[in-house]
Coordinates of C-alpha atoms in Angstrom, one line a residue:
X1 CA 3.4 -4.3 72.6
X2 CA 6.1 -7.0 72.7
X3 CA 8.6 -4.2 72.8
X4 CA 6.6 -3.0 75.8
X5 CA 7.2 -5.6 77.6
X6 CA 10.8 -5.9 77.6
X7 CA 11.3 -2.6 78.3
X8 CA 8.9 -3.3 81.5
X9 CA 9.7 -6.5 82.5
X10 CA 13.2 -5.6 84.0
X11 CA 11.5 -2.8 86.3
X12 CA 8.6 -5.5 87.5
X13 CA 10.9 -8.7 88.3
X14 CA 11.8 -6.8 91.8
X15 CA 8.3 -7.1 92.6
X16 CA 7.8 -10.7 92.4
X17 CA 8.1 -12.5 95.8
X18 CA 10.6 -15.2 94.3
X19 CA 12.4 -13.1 91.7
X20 CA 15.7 -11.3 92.3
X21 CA 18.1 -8.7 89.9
X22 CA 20.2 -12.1 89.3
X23 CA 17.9 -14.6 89.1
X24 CA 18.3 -15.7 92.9
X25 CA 15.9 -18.7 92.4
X26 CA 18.5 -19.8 89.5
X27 CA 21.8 -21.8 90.1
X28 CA 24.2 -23.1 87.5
X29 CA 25.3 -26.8 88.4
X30 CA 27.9 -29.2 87.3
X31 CA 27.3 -32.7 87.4
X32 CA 28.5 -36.0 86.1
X33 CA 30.0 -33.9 83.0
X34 CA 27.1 -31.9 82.2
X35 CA 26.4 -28.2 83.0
X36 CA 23.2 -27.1 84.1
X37 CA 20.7 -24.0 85.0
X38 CA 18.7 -25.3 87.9
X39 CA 15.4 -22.6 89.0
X40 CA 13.5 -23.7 92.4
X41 CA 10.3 -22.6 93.7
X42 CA 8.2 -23.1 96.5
X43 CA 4.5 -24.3 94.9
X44 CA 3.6 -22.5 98.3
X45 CA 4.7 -18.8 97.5
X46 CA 5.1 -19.2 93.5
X47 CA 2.2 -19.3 91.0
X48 CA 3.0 -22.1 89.1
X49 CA 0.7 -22.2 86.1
X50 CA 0.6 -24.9 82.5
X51 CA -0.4 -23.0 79.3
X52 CA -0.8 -24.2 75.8
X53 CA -3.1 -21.8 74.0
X54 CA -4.8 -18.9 73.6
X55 CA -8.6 -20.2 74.5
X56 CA -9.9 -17.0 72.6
X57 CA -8.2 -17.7 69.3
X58 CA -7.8 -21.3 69.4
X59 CA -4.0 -21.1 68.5
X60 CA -1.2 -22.3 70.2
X61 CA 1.0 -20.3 72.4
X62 CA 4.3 -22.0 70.7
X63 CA 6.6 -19.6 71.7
X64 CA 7.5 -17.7 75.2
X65 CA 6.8 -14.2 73.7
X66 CA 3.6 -15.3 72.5
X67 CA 2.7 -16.4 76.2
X68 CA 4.2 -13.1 77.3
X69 CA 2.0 -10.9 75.3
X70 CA -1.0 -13.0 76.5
X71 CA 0.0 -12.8 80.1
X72 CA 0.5 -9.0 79.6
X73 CA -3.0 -8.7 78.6
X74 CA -4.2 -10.4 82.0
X75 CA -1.8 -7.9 84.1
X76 CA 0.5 -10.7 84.8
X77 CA 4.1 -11.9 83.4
X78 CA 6.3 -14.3 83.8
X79 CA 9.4 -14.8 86.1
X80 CA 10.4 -17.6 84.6
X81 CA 8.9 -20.5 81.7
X82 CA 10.6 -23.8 80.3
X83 CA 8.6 -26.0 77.7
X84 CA 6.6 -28.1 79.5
X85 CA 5.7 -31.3 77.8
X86 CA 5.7 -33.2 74.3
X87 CA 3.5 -32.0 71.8
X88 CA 1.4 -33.4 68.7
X89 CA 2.0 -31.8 65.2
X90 CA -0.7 -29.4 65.9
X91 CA 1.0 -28.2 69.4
X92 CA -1.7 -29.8 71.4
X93 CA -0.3 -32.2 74.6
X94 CA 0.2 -35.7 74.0
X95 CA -1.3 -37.3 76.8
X96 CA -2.8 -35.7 80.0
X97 CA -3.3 -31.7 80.4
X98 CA -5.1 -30.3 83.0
X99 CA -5.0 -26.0 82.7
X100 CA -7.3 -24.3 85.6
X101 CA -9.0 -28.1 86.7
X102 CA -10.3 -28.6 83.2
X103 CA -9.2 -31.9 81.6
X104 CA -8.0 -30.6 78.3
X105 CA -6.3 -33.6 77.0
X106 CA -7.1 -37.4 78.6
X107 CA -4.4 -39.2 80.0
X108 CA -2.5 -42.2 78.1
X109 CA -1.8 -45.2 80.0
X110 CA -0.5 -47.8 77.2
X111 CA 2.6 -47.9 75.2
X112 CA 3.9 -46.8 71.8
X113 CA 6.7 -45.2 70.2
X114 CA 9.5 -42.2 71.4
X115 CA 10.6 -41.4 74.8
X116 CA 7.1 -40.6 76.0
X117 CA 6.0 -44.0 75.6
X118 CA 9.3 -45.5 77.5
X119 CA 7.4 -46.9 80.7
X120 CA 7.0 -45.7 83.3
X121 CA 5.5 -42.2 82.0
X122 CA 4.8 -39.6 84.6
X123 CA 2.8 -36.8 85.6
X124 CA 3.7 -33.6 87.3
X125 CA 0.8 -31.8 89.0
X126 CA -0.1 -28.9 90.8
X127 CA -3.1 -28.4 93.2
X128 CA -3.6 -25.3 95.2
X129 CA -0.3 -24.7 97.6
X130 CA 1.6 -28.3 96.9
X131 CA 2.9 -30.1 93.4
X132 CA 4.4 -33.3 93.1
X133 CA 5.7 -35.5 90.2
X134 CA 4.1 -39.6 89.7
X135 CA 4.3 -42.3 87.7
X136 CA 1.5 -42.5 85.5
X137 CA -0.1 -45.5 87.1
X138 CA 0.5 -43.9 90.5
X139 CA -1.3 -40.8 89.6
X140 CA -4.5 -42.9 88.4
X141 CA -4.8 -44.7 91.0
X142 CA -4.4 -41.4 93.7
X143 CA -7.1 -40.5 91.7
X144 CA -6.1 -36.5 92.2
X145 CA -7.9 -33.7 91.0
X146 CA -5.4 -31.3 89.7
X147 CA -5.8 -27.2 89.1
X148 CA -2.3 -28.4 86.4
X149 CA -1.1 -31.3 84.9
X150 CA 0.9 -32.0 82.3
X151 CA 2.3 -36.2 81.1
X152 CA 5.4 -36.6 79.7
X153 CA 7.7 -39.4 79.9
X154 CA 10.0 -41.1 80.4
X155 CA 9.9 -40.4 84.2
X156 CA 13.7 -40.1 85.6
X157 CA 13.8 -41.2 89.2
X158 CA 10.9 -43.2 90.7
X159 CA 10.4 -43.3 94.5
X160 CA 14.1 -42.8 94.8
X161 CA 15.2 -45.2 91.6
X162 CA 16.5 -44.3 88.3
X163 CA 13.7 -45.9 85.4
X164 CA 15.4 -49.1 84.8
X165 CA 16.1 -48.3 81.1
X166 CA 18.5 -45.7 81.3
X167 CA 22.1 -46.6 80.7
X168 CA 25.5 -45.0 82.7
X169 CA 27.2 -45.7 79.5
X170 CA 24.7 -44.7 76.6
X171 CA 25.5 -42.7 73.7
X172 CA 22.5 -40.8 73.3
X173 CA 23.6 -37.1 74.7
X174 CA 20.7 -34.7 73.9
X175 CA 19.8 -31.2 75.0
X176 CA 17.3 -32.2 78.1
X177 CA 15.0 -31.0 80.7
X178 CA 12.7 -31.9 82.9
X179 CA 11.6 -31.2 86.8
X180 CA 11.1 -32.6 90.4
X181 CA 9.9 -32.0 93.2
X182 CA 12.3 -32.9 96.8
X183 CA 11.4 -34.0 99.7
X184 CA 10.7 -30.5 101.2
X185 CA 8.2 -29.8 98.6
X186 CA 10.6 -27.5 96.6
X187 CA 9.6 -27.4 92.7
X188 CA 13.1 -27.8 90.6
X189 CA 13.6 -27.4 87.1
X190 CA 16.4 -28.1 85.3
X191 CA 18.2 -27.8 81.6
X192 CA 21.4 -29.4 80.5
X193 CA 23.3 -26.5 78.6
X194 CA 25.7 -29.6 76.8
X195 CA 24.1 -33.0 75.6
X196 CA 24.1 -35.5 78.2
X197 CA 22.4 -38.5 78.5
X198 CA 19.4 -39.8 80.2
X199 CA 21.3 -42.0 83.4
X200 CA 22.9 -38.6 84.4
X201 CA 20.1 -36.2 84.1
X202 CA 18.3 -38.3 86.2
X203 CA 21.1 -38.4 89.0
X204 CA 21.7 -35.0 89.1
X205 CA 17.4 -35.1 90.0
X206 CA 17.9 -38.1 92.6
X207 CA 21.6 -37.0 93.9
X208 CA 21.9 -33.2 93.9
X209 CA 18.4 -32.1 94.3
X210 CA 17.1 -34.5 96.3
X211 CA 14.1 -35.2 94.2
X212 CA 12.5 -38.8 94.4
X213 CA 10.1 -38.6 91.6
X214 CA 11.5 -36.4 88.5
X215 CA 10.2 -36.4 85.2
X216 CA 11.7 -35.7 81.5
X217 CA 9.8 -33.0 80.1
X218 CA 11.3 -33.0 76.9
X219 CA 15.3 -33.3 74.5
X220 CA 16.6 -31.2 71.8
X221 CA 14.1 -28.5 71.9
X222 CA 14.8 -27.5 75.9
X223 CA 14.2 -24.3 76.0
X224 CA 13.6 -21.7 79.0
X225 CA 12.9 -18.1 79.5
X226 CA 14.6 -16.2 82.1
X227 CA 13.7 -12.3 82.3
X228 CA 16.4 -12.1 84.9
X229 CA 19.0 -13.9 83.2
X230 CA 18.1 -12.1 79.7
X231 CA 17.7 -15.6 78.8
X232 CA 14.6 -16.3 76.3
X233 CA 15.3 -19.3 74.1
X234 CA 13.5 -19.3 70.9
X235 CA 15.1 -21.6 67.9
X236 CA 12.0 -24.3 68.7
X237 CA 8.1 -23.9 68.8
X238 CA 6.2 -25.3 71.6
X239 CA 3.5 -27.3 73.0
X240 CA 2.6 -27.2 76.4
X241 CA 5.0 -24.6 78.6
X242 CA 5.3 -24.3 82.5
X243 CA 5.2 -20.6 83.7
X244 CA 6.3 -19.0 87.0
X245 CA 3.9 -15.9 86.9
X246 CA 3.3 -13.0 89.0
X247 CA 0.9 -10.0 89.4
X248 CA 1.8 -7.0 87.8
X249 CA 1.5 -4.4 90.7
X250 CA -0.9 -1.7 90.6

């Protein structure tokens, strides 16, 4: 089956609406020292879904084939997919996940320990044609109803401002990713391909994409699956993972 599908998936991508022979909703960006692959779609024209698991079997989807074989079985596939979120030891989401408007995982307003925990948090959302990133006390009190959610944290820029924590001169340079939406409602995610660190990550959301609210999905284990690209990372397992999909056509 899996073999199926990456003999198909080549002839397919020309059918999705955002999906080009090169990846045309991909860029590669430099920025402050870091090299990136930025992917952009309108919440408006893309289906933008959150997985985690299999809700038949219970199990986690943990890798981007898995979540291609599933999506397979429902006629669909993927056009794109990054990891999407930090993750217990089980896979399941720390903090809030919303998958079809069922809560599946509550939301965490307190502190603790790890970058999640390094206040503010955030939330990025989807709800039918719009998505949007908050800060975790922002999204409570908007009290939204979501179709997706996932929490990570830290956020990255807030209402225009980096989080006050980060550093221009900090040594901690990390694989990272994350996403944000700009101000004309464009959905932008982005993975460093070197380590950078957390100040210029978040610039390249605030400066270059024009994103006010951006959030950190996750470091080290950033990963992405690009059909176009013949780009499918796989050296980590996964929790929660954010998936461009489309219909395969009858």
């Amino acid at each position: 089956m899996k073999t199926l599908i990456g003999l198909l998936l080549p002839l397919l991508l020309p059918f999705s609406a955002e999906a080009g022979g090169q990846a045309d909703f991909c860029k590669t960006l430099e920025h402050a020292g870091g090299r990136y692959i930025v992917c952009s779609f309108d919440p408006a024209k893309s289906m933008i879904r959150i997985y985690d698991r299999d809700h038949v079997s219970g199990e986690g989807y943990r890798s981007f084939s898995n979540l291609s074989s599933a999506l397979w079985r429902q006629h669909m596939f993927s056009v794109f997919a990054m990891n999407g979120g930090m993750y217990h030891s089980d896979y399941s989401p720390v903090g809030l996940f919303v998958e079809n408007g069922v809560e599946r995982s509550p939301i965490i307003t307190g502190g603790g320990w790890g970058n999640f925990h390094l206040l503010p948090n955030g939330v990025f959302y989807l709800k039918g044609a719009m998505a949007g990133v908050l800060e975790t006390q922002a999204y409570v009190s908007a009290g939204l109803k979501p179709d997706f959610a996932t929490q990570s944290g830290p956020m990255l820029v807030i209402d225009g401002k980096l989080h006050p924590r980060f550093l221009p001169d900090s040594d901690s340079l990390k694989r990272r990713n994350g996403v944000g939406v700009s101000r004309d409602g464009m959905v932008h995610f982005a993975i460093s391909e070197n380590t950078v660190r957390f100040y210029d990550f978040a610039t390249l959301f605030r400066d270059v994409l024009d994103a006010p609210n951006a959030l950190y999905l996750d470091g080290t284990i950033s990963s992405v699956d690009i059909p176009a690209m013949k780009r499918r990372d796989s050296l980590f397992p996964m929790g929660p993972i954010i998936a461009v999909v489309d219909r395969v056509p009858d």
